[in-house]
Coordinates of C-alpha atoms in Angstrom, one line a residue:
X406 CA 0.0 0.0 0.0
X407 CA 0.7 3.3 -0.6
X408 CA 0.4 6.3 1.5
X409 CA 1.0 9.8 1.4
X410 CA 2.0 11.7 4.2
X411 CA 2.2 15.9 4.8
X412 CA 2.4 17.7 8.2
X413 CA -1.3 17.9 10.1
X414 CA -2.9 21.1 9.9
X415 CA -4.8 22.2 12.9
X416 CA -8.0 20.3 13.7
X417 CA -11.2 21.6 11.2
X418 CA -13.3 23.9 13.1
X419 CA -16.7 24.4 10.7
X420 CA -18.0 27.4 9.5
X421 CA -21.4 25.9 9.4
X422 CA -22.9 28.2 12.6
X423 CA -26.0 30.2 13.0
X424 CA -24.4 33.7 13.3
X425 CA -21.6 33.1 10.7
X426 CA -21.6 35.2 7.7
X427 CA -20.4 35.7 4.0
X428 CA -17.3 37.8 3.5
X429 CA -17.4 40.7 0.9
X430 CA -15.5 40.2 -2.3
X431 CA -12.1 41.7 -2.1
X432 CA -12.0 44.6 -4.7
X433 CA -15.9 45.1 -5.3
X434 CA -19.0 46.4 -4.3
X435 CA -22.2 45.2 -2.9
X436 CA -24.3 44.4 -6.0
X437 CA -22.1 46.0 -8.4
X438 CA -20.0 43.2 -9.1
X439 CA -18.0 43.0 -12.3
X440 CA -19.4 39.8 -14.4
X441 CA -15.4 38.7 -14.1
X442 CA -16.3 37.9 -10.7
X443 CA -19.6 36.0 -11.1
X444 CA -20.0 32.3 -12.8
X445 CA -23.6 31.7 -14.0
X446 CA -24.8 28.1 -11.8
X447 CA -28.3 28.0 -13.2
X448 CA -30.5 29.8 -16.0
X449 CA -31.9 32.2 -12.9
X450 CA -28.6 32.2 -10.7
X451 CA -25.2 34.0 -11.0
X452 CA -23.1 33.3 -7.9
X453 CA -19.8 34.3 -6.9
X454 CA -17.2 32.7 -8.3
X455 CA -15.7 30.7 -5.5
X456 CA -19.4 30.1 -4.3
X457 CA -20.6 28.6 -7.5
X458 CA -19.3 25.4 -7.7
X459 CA -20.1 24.3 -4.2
X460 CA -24.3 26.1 -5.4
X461 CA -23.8 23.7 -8.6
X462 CA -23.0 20.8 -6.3
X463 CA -25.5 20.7 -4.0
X464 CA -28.1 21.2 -6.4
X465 CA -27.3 18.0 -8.5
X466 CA -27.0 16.3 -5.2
X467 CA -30.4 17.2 -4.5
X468 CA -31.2 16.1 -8.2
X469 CA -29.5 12.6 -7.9
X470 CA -31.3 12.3 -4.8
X471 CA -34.9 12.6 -6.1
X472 CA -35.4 15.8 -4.5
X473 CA -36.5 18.8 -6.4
X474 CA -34.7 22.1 -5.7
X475 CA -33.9 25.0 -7.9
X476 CA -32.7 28.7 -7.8
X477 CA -35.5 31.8 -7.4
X478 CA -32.5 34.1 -6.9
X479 CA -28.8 34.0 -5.8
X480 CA -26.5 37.3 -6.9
X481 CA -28.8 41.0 -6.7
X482 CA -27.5 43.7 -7.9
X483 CA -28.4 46.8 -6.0
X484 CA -31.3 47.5 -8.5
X485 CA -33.0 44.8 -7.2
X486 CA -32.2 45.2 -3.7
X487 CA -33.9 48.5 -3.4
X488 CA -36.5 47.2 -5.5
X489 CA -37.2 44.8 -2.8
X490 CA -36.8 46.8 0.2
X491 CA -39.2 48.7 -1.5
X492 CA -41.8 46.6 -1.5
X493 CA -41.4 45.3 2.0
X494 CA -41.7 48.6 2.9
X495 CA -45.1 49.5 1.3
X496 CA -46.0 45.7 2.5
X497 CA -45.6 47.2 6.2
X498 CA -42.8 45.1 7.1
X499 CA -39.3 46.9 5.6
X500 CA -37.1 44.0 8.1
X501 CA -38.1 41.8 5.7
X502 CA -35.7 43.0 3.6
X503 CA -31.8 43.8 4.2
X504 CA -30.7 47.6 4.5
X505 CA -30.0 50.2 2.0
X506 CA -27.4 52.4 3.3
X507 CA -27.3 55.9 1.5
X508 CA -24.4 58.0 0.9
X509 CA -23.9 61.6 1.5
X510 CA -24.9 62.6 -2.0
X511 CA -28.0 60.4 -1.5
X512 CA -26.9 57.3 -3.8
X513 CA -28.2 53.9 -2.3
X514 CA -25.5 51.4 -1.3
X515 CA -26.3 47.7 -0.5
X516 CA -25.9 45.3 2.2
X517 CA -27.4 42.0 1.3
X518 CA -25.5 38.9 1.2
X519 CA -27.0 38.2 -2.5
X520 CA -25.2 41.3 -3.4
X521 CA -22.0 39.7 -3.1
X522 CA -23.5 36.5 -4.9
X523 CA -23.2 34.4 -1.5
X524 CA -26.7 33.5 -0.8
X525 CA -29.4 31.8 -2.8
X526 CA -32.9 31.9 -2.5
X527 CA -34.2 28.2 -3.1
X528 CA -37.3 26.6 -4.3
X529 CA -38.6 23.2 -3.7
X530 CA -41.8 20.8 -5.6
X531 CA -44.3 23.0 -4.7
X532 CA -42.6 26.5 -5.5
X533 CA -41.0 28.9 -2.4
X534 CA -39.4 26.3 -0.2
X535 CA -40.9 26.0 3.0
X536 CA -39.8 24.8 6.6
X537 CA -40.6 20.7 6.8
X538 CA -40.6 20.7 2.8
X539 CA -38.6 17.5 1.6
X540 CA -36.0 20.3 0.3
X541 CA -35.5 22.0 3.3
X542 CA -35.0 18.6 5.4
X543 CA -32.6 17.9 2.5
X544 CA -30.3 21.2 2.7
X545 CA -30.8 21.0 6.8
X546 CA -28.9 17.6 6.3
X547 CA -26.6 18.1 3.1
X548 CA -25.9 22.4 2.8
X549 CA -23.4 22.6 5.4
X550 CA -21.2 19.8 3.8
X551 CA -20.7 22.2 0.8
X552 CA -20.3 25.4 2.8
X553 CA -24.2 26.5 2.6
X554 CA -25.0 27.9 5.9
X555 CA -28.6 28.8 7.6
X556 CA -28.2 31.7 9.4
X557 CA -29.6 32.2 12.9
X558 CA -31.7 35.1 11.5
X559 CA -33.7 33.2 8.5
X560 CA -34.1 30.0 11.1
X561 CA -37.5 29.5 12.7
X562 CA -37.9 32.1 15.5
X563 CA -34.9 33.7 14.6
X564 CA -36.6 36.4 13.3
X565 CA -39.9 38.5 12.6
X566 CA -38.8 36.9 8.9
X567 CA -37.9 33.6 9.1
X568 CA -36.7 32.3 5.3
X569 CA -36.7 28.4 4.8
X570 CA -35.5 29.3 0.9
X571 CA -32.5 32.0 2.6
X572 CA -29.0 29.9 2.3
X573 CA -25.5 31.4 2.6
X574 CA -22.4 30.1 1.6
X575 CA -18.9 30.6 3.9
X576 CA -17.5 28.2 2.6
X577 CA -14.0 30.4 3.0
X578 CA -14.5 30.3 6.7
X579 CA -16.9 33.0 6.8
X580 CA -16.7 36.3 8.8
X581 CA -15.5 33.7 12.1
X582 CA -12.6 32.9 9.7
X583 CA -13.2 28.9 10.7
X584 CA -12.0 26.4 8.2
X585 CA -12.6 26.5 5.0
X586 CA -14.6 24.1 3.2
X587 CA -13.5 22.8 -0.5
X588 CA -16.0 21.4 -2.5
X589 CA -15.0 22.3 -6.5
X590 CA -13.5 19.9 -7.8
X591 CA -15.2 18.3 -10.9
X592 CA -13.6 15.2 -12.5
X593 CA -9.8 13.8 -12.9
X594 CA -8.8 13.1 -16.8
X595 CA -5.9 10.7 -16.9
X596 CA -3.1 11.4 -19.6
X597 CA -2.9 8.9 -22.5
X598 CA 0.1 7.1 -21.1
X599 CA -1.1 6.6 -17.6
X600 CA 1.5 8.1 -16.5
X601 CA -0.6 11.5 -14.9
X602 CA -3.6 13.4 -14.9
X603 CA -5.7 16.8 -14.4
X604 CA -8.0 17.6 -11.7
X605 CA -10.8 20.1 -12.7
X606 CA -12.8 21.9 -11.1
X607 CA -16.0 23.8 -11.5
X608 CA -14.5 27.1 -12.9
X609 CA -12.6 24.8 -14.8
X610 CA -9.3 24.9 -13.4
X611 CA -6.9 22.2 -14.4
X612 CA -4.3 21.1 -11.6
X613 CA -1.8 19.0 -13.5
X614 CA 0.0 16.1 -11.4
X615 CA 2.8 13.4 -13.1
X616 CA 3.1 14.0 -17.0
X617 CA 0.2 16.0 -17.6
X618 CA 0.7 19.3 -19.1
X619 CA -3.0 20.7 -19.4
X620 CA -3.3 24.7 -18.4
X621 CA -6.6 26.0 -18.0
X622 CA -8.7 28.6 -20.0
X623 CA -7.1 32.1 -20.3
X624 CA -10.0 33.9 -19.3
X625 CA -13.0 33.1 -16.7
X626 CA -15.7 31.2 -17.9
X627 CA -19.1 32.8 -17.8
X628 CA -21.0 29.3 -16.6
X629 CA -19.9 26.4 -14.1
X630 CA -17.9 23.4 -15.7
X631 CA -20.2 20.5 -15.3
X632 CA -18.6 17.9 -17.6
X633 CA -15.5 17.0 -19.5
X634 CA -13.2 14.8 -21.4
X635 CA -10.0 13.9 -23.2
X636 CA -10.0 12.8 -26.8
X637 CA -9.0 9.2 -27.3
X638 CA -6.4 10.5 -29.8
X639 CA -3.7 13.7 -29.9
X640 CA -3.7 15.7 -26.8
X641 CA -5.9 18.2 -24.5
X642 CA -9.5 18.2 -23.2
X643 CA -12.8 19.3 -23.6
X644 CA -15.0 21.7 -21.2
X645 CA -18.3 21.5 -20.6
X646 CA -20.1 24.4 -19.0
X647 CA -23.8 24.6 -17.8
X648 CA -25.1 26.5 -20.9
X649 CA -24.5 23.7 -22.7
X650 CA -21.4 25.0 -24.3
X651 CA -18.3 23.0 -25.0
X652 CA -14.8 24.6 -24.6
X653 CA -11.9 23.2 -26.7
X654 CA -8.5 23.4 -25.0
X655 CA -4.9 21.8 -26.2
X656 CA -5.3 20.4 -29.3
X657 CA -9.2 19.1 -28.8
X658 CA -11.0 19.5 -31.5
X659 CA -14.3 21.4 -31.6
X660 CA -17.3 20.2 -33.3
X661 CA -20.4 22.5 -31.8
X662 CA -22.1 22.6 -28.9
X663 CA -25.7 23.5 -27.4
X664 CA -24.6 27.4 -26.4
X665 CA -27.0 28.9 -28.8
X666 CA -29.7 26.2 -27.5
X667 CA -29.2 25.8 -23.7
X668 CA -30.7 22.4 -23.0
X669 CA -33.9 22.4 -20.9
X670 CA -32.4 19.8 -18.5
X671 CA -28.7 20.1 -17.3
X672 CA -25.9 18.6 -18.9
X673 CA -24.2 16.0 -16.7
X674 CA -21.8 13.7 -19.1
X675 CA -19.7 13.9 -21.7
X676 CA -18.0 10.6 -24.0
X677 CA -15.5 11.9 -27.2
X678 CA -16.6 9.5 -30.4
X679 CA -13.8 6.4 -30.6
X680 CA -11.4 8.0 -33.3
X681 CA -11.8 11.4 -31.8
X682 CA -14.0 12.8 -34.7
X683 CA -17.1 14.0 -32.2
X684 CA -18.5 13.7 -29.0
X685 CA -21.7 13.3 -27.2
X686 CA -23.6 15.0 -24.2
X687 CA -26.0 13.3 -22.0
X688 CA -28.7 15.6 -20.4
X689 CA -30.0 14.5 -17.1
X690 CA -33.3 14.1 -18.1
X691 CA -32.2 11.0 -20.2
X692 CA -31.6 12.7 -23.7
X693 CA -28.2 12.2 -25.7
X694 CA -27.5 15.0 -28.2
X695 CA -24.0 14.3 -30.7
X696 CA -21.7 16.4 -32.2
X697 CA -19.6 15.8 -35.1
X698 CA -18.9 12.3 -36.6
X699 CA -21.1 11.1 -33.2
X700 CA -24.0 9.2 -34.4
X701 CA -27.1 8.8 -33.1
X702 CA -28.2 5.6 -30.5
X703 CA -30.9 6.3 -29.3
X704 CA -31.8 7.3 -25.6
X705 CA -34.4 6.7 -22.7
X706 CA -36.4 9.4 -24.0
X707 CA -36.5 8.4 -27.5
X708 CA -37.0 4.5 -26.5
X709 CA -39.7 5.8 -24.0
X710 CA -37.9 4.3 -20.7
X711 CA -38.6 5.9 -17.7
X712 CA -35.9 6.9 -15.5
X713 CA -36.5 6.7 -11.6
X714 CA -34.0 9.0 -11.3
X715 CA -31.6 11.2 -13.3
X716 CA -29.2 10.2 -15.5
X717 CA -25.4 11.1 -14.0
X718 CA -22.8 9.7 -16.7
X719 CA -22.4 8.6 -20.4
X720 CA -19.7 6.4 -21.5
X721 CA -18.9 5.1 -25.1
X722 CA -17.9 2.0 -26.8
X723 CA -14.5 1.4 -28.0
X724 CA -15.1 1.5 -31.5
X725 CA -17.7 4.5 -30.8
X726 CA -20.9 2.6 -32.4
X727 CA -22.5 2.9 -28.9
X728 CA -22.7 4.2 -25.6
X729 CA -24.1 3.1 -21.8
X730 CA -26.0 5.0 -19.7
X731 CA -25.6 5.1 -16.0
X732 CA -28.6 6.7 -14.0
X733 CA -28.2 7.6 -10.2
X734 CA -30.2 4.8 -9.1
X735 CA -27.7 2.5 -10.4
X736 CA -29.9 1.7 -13.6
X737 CA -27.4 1.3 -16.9
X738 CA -29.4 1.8 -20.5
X739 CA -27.0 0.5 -23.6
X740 CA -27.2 1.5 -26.8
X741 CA -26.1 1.1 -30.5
X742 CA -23.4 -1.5 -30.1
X743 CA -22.9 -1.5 -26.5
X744 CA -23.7 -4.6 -24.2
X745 CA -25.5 -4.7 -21.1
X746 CA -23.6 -6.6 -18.3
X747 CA -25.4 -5.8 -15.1
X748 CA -26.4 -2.2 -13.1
X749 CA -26.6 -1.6 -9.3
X750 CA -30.9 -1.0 -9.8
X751 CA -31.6 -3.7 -7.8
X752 CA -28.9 -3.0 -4.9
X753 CA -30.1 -0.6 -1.7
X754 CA -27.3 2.3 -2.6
X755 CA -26.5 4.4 0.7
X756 CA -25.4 7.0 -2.1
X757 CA -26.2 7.3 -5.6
X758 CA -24.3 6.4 -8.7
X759 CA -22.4 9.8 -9.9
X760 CA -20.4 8.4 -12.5
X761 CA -19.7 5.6 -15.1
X762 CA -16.5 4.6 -17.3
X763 CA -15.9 1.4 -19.3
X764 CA -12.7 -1.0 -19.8
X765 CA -10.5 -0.2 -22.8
X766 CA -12.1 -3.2 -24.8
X767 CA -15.7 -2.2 -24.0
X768 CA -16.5 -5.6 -22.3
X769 CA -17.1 -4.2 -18.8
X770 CA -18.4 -1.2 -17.0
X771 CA -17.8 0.5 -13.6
X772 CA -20.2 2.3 -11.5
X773 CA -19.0 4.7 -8.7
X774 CA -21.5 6.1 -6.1
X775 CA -20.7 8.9 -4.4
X776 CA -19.9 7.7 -0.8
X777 CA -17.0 6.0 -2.9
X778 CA -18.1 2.3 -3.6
X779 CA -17.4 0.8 -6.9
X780 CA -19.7 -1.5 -8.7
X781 CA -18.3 -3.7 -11.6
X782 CA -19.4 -5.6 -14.5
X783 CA -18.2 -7.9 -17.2
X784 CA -14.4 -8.3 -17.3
X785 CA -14.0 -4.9 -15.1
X786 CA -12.2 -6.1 -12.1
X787 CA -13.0 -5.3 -8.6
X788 CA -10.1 -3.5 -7.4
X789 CA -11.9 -1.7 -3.9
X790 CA -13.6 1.7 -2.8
X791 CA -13.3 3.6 0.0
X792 CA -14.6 1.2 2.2
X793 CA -15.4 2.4 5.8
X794 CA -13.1 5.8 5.0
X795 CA -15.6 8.6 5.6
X796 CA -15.6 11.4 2.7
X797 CA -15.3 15.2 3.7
X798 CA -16.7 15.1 0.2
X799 CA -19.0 13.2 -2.1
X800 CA -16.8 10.8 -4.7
X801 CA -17.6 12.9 -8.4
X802 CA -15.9 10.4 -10.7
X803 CA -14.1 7.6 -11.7
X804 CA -11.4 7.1 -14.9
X805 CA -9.6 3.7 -15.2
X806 CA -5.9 3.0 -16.1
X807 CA -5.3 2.3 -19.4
X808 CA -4.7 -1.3 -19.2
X809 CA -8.1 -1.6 -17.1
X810 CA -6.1 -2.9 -14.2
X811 CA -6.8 0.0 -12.0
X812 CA -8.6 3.1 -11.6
X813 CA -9.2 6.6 -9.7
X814 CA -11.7 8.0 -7.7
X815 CA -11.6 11.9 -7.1
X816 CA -14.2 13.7 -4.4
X817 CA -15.2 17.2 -4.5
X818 CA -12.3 18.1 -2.2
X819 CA -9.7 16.7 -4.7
X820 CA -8.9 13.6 -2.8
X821 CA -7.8 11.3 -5.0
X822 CA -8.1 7.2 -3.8
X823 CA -5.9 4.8 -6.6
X824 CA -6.7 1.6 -7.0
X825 CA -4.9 -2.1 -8.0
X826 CA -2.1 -0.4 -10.8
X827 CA -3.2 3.3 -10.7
X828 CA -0.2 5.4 -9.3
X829 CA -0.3 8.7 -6.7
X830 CA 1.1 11.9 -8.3
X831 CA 1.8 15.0 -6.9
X832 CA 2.1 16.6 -3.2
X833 CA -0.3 15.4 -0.4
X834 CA -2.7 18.6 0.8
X835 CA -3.6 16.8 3.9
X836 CA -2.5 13.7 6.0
X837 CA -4.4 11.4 7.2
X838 CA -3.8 7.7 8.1
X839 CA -5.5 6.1 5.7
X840 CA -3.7 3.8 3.2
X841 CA -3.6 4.9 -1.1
X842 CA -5.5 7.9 0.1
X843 CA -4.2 11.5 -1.2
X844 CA -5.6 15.1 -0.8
X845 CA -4.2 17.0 -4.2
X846 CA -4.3 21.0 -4.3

C-alpha cells in the first residue's frame, strides 16, 4: 500500500454556525459586481465565483437524490435590492428586507449577502421552499457539507422573517474565519500514457500532477464546468459548462455545442466518439444529443424508458458505435453496439451512482457512487472503494488506467483514492492515516 503523508494542519473547526456570515468580495461592491467575478450556476442564478461550484454541487446532489430544488435568486444587484426593500416597505414590514445604506450625495448602497453573490434563495416541488418541505430537510442535512449555511436570523424564530429558501455560503471560513470548506472539484482526466492526470474543477481549473501538461482557459468562464473529457487520440481536453457550451483546450477539436440552444435539462456527461471525430452530451433528463462524426443511438427518451431518477454519466464504446447510460439509481441503459452486463438497480445504494466509465475493450463497466463504492461488471475487475473511510466530500468520478487494471476515484475536495495499478502523483494537501488515500491541491 501506498500512502502519502504531509504535516497535520490544525484540527477543522466548521464554519457551518448560525451567526456566521459571508465575506465581501475583495475589490468590489455590494451588487455592483463586475461579471469577471460571477459564474452563472443555473439559468436564474449567477453566484460568486468561488461560491458557484459548491451552489452547482449541492443542487445535483439534490437532483441525484430525487429531491426537487432550484434557484429563485442567488446574486442581486443593487437595483433589485432596493426594488425589494421597497416593496417590503409598502407591504408594512421593511425588516423583511436587508438595509439600503445611503451616501452623503443620497446614492443607495447595499448590504445583502446576495449582493455579493453568496446566498441563494431556493425553491422546492411546490414553489417557495418552505420549513418541513422535503427540500428544506434535504439542505438542513446536506448544505453545510458544501459550505451552505442557515443563518440564525432566517431559522424558525430567529426572526420577525424567518426564510426556509435563505441559504449562505462561507464556505472560506466566513466572517469567524473557521475552516474552509473545499468542494470544486469536478472530474480527474488521466493522460494517454497513464503516467498522470488533471483535476478540474468547476470554474474549470486544471491542476496537472505526473506528466500531464494541461493549463486551463485564459479567461474566466461565464457558466460552471459540469462535464468533460480527453479525446481518445492527440492531446488536450474538452469543457463542458452549464449552458451547454463545450470549450476546446490543447489540441481538442471542436465540433459544436448546445450554447445557442441551452438544454432544458442540465448537462451531466460527456463521451469523445472512438477515433476522436465528435462527441456526445447526456442531459439528465435522459436525452443524448451528438456532435460531429457522433452518431445517433438512441436514448431513454426516444425508446420511451422511464428513468427513476436522473441520468449522472455517459460512456462510449470502443469503436464509438455505442454508448451506456448510468442513471443515479444504479440503472445502466445500452445503446447502438454497446452490451448490457449488469447495473446496481436492484442494490439498496447508501449513495447514488455519480459516475460511469468502461474497460478499454468495451467488455465491462464500472459504477461509482458517491460515498465512494465501486460496482463492476463484465471483465472490469473489482479492485476496492473507499470502504469504511468517511468522505469530507462526495466521490464525483471515476477514470480507469489504461490497461483496465486500476482506476481513480476523485471527491469534490480533490482527494484522489488509486486503485490495484493506478499510481499517486503529486504533493499530499492533507495527512491522514488512511492507506492509497491523497488530498491534491
Amino acid at each position: 500500500m501506498r500512502v502519502a503523508s504531509a504535516p497535520e494542519r490544525a484540527p477543522f473547526i466548521s464554519p457551518i454556525l448560525p451567526f456566521n456570515r459571508p465575506t465581501a468580495v475583495a475589490g468590489d461592491t455590494n451588487g455592483r459586481m463586475p461579471v469577471r467575478d460571477l459564474v452563472g450556476v443555473a439559468p436564474n442564478c449567477l453566484a460568486a465565483r468561488a461560491a458557484g461550484p459548491s451552489l452547482g454541487l449541492l443542487l445535483a446532489t439534490a437532483r441525484e437524490e430525487g429531491v426537487v430544488l432550484s434557484t429563485d435568486q442567488c446574486y442581486r444587484p443593487l437595483s433589485d435590492q432596493v426594488t425589494v426593500k421597497q416593496n417590503w416597505t409598502a407591504a408594512g414590514n421593511s425588516s423583511c428586507a436587508a438595509t439600503v445604506l445611503t451616501t452623503a450625495s443620497g446614492a443607495p448602497v447595499g448590504t445583502s449577502m446576495h449582493g455579493w453573490g453568496k446566498a441563494a434563495d431556493l425553491s422546492g416541488a411546490s414553489g417557495t421552499l418552505t420549513f418541513g418541505s422535503p427540500a428544506y430537510r434535504f439542505l438542513t442535512a446536506q448544505a453545510g457539507r458544501f459550505g451552505w449555511n442557515h443563518p440564525a436570523w432566517a431559522q424558525p424564530g430567529g426572526s420577525t422573517c424567518p426564510e426556509a429558501w435563505h441559504w449562505e455560503w462561507v464556505g472560506d471560513g466566513g466572517r469567524q474565519h473557521d475552516s474552509p470548506i473545499r468542494a470544486d472539484v469536478l472530474t480527474l482526466l488521466p493522460t494517454s500514457d497513464g503516467l498522470g492526470y488533471s483535476i478540474v474543477t468547476g470554474l474549470g481549473a486544471i491542476r496537472p500532477h505526473g506528466d500531464a501538461g494541461d493549463t486551463g482557459p485564459l479567461a474566466p468562464l461565464a457558466w460552471l464546468v459540469v462535464a468533460a473529457a480527453r479525446p481518445p487520440v492527440g492531446g488536450g481536453y474538452w469543457l463542458v459548462d452549464a449552458g451547454g457550451s463545450v470549450h476546446a483546450f490543447g489540441g481538442a477539436p471542436y465540433f459544436g455545442s448546445m450554447g445557442t440552444h441551452p438544454p432544458a435539462h442540465p448537462i451531466v456527461g460527456m463521451a469523445p466518439s472512438a477515433n476522436g471525430a465528435g462527441y456526445w452530451l447526456a442531459a439528465s433528463n435522459g436525452q443524448v444529443f451528438g456532435f460531429g462524426g457522433a452518431g445517433s443511438y438512441s436514448s431513454p427518451v426516444e425508446s420511451g424508458r422511464s428513468l427513476g431518477r436522473p441520468l449522472v454519466a455517459i460512456a462510449a464504446t470502443p469503436d464509438g458505435r455505442g454508448y451506456w447510460l448510468a442513471a443515479a439509481d444504479g440503472k445502466v441503459f445500452a445503446y447502438g453496439d454497446a452490451a448490457f452486463y449488469g447495473d446496481a438497480s436492484g442494490r439498496s445504494l447508501r449513495a447514488p451512482i455519480v459516475s460511469m466509465t468502461a474497460t478499454p475493450d468495451g467488455r465491462g463497466y464500472w459504477l461509482a457512487g458517491a460515498g465512494g463504492k465501486v460496482f463492476a461488471y463484465g471483465d472490469a475487475p473489482y479492485l476496492g472503494s473507499t470502504g469504511r473511510i468517511v468522505l469530507r466530500q462526495p466521490v464525483m468520478a471515476i477514470a480507469p488506467t489504461r490497461d483496465a487494471g486500476g482506476y481513480w476515484l476523485v471527491a469534490a475536495d480533490g482527494s484522489v483514492f488509486a486503485f490495484g495499478d493506478a499510481a499517486l502523483y503529486g504533493a499530499a494537501r492533507r495527512a491522514r492515516t488512511v492507506a492509497r488515500q491523497m488530498w491534491l491541491q
